[in-house]
Coordinates of C-alpha atoms in Angstrom, one line a residue:
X708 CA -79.5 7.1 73.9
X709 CA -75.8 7.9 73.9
X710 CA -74.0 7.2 70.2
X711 CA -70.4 8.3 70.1
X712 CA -68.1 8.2 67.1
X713 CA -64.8 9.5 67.2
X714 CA -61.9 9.5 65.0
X715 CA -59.9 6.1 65.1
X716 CA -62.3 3.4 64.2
X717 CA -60.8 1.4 67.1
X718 CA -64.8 -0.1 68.8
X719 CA -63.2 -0.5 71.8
X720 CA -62.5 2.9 72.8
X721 CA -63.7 5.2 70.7
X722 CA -67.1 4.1 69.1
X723 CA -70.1 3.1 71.5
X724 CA -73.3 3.2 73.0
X725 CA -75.2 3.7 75.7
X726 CA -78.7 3.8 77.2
X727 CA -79.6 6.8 79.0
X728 CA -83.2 6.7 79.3
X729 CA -84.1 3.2 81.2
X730 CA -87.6 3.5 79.2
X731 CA -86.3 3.0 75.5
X732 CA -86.3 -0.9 74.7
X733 CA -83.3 -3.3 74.9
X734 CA -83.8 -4.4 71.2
X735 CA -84.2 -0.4 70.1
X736 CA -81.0 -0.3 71.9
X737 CA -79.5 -2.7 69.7
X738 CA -81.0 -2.0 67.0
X739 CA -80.2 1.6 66.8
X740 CA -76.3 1.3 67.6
X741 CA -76.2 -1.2 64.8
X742 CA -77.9 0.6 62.2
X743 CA -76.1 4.1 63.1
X744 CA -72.4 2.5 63.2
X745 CA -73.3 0.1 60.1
X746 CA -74.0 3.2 58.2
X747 CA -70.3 4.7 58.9
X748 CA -68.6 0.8 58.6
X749 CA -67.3 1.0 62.4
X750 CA -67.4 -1.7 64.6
X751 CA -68.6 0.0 68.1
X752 CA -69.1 -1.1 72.1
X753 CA -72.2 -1.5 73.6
X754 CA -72.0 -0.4 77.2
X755 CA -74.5 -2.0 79.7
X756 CA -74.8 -1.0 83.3
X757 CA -75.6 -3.3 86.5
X758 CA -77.7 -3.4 87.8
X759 CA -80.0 -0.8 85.6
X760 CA -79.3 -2.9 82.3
X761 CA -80.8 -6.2 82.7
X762 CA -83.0 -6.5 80.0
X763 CA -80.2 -5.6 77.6
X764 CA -77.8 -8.3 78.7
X765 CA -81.0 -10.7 78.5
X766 CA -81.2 -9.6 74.4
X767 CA -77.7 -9.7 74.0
X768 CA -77.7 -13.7 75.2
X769 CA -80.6 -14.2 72.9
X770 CA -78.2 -13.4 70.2
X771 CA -75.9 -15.5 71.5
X772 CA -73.6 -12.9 72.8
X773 CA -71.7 -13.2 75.8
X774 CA -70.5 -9.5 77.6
X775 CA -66.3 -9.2 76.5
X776 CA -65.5 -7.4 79.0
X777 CA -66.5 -6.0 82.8
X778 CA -65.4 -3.1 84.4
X779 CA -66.1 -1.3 87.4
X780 CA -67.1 2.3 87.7
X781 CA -65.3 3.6 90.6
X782 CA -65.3 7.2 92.5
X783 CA -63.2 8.9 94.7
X784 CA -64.7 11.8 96.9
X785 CA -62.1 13.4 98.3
X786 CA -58.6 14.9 97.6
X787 CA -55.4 12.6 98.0
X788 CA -51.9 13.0 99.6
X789 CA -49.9 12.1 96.2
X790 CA -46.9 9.2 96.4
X791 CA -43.1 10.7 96.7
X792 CA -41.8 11.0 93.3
X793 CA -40.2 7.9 92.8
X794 CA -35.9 7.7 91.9
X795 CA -35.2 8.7 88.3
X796 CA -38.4 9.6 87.5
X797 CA -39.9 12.9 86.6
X798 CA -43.3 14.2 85.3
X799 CA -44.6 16.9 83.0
X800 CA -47.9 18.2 81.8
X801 CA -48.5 17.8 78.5
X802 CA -48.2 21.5 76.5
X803 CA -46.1 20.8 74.2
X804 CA -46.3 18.2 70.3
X805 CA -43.2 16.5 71.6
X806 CA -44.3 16.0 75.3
X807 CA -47.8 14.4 73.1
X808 CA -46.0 12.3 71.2
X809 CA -44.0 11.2 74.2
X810 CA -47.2 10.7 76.1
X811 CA -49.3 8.7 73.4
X812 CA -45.8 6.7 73.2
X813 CA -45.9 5.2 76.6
X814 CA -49.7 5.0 76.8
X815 CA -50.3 3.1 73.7
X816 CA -47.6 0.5 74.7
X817 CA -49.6 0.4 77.9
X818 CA -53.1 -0.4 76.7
X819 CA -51.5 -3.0 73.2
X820 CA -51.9 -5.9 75.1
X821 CA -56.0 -5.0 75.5
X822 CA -55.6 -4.7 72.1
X823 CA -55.7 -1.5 71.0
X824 CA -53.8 -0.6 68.5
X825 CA -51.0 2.2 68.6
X826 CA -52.0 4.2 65.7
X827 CA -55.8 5.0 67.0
X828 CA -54.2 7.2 69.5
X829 CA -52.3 9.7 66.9
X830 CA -55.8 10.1 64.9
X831 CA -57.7 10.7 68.5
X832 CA -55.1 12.9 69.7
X833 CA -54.1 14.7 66.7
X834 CA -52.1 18.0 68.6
X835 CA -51.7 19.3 71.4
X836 CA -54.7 21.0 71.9
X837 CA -56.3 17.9 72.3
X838 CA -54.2 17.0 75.2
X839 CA -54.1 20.2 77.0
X840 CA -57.2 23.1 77.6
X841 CA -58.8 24.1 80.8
X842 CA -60.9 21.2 81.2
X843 CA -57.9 18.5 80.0
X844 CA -55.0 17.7 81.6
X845 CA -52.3 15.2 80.2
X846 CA -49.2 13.8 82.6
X847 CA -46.6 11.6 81.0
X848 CA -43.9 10.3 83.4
X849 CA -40.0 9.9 82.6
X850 CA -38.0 7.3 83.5
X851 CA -34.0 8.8 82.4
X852 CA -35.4 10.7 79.9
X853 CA -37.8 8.1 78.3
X854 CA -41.6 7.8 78.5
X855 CA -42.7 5.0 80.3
X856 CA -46.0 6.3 81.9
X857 CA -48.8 8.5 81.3
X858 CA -52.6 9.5 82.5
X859 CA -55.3 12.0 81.6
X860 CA -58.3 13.8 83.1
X861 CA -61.5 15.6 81.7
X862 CA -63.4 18.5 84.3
X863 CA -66.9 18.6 83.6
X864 CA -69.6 19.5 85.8
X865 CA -67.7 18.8 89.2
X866 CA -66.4 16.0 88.3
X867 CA -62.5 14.5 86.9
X868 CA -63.4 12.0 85.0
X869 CA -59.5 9.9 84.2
X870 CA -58.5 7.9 81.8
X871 CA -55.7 6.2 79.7
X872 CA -53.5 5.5 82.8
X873 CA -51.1 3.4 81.0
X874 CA -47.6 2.1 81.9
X875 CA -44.9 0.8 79.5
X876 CA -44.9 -3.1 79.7
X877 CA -41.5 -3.0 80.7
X878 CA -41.3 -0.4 83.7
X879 CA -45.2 -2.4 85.6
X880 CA -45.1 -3.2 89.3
X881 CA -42.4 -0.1 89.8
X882 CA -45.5 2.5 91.1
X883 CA -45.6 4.7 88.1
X884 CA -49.3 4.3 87.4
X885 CA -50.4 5.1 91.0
X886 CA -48.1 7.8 90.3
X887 CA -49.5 9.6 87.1
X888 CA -52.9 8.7 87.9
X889 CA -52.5 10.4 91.5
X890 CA -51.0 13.5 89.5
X891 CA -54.3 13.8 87.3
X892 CA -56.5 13.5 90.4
X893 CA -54.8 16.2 92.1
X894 CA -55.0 18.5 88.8
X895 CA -58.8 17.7 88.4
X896 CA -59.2 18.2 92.3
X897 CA -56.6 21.9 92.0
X898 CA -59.5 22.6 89.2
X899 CA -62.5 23.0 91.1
X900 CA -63.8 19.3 91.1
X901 CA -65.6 18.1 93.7
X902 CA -64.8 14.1 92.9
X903 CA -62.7 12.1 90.6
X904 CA -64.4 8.9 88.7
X905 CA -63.1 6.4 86.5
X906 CA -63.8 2.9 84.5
X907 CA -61.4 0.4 85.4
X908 CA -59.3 -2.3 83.6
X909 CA -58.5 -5.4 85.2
X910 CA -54.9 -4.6 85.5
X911 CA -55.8 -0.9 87.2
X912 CA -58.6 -2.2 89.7
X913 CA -56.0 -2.8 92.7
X914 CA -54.3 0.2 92.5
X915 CA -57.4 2.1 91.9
X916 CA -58.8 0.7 95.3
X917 CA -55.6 1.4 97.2
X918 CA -55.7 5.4 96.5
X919 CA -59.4 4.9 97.6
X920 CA -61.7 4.7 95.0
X921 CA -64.8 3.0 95.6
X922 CA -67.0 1.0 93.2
X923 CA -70.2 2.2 92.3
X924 CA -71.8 0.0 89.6
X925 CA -70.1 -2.3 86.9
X926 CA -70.2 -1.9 83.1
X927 CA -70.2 -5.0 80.8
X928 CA -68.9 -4.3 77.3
X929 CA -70.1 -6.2 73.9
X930 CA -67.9 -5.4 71.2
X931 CA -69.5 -5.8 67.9
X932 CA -66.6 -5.6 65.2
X933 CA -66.9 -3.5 62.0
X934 CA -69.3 -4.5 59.5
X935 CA -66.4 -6.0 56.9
X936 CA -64.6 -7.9 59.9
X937 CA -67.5 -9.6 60.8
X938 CA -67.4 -11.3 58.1
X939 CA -63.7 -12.1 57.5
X940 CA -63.7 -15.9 57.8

């Protein structure tokens, strides 16, 4: 079993859990995320995967929970051509603090409305050298000189695993997150990997499937909140 804490207490994002062994019991399961996230007063996700998680979702609706979330896990096997560069806009990698702060900037705004909150970023990305080694790679895109856009990517084992493709509310429907996220895949790709993978939210799904990912299995998400908001009335 998977148990990850990071830094922000966020349960979305940061905190969860995850069966890896199919032979370890769906209440164990439970039982153990609960206990080891109560201890440290975090809230935290349980991830179950279809369909190798059935008996999980079966104890999670004998609690009377219902799955807050689905999301597909989606690959992409080969490199891409990447879209023109689109008017006004330009793109850096991340290597320096202000081209961070610029890129938690436009990503947070991009994942508030799934409610996230801004400041969880800062504490998970606390300098630079969080956002840029030779395994990481961080693209934040301009728009005249402001951030509106921004995507990352991990390289481990053969694989570019991206995430936080995020695009300022304002500056949607315009291309720039096919844009960045096409940028990260073609870093993880330059990088040695061999394919790029990725979880994604509702809003990312089309565009995901339009560069040519490919779903591969679907993860439902039960947030369980932190042990003092549970009980806030």
């Amino acid at each position: 079993m998977l148990l990850y804490a990071g830094a922000p207490l966020d349960p979305a994002l940061w905190n969860g859990a995850l069966r890896v062994h199919p032979g370890l019991p769906a209440e164990e399961v439970v039982n153990r995320a609960r206990r080891f996230f109560e201890e440290r007063g975090r809230g935290f996700t349980l991830h179950a995967m279809g369909p190798l998680d059935p008996d999980l979702d079966a104890t999670m609706k004998s609690i009377g929970r219902k799955a807050d979330s689905d999301s597909p896990q989606m690959v992409l096997e080969a490199p891409i051509q990447p879209p023109p560069i689109l008017p006004g806009v330009t793109m850096q990698e991340v290597n320096t603090d202000e081209q961070r702060e610029d890129f938690l900037t436009a990503v947070s705004s991009g994942f508030r409305e799934l409610g996230v909150r801004a400041d969880t970023w800062w504490a998970a990305y606390p300098d630079v050298r969080s956002l840029s080694a030779p395994h990481i790679v961080a693209i934040v895109a301009y728009l005249e000189r402001n951030p509106v856009a921004g995507a990352m990517v991990y390289m481990s084992h053969g694989v570019a695993e991206v995430i936080h493709v995020g695009v300022s509310p304002a500056h949607r429907r315009r291309g720039l997150g096919e844009l960045v996220t096409c940028a990260v895949i073609s870093a993880g790709f330059d990088r040695g990997a061999r394919m790029a993978s990725l979880q994604a939210t509702p809003m990312g799904e089309s565009v995901y499937r339009r560069i040519g990912f490919r779903e591969i299995a679907r993860y439902r998400w039960y947030i369980f909140p932190a042990p003092e908001e549970a009980q806030t009335p």
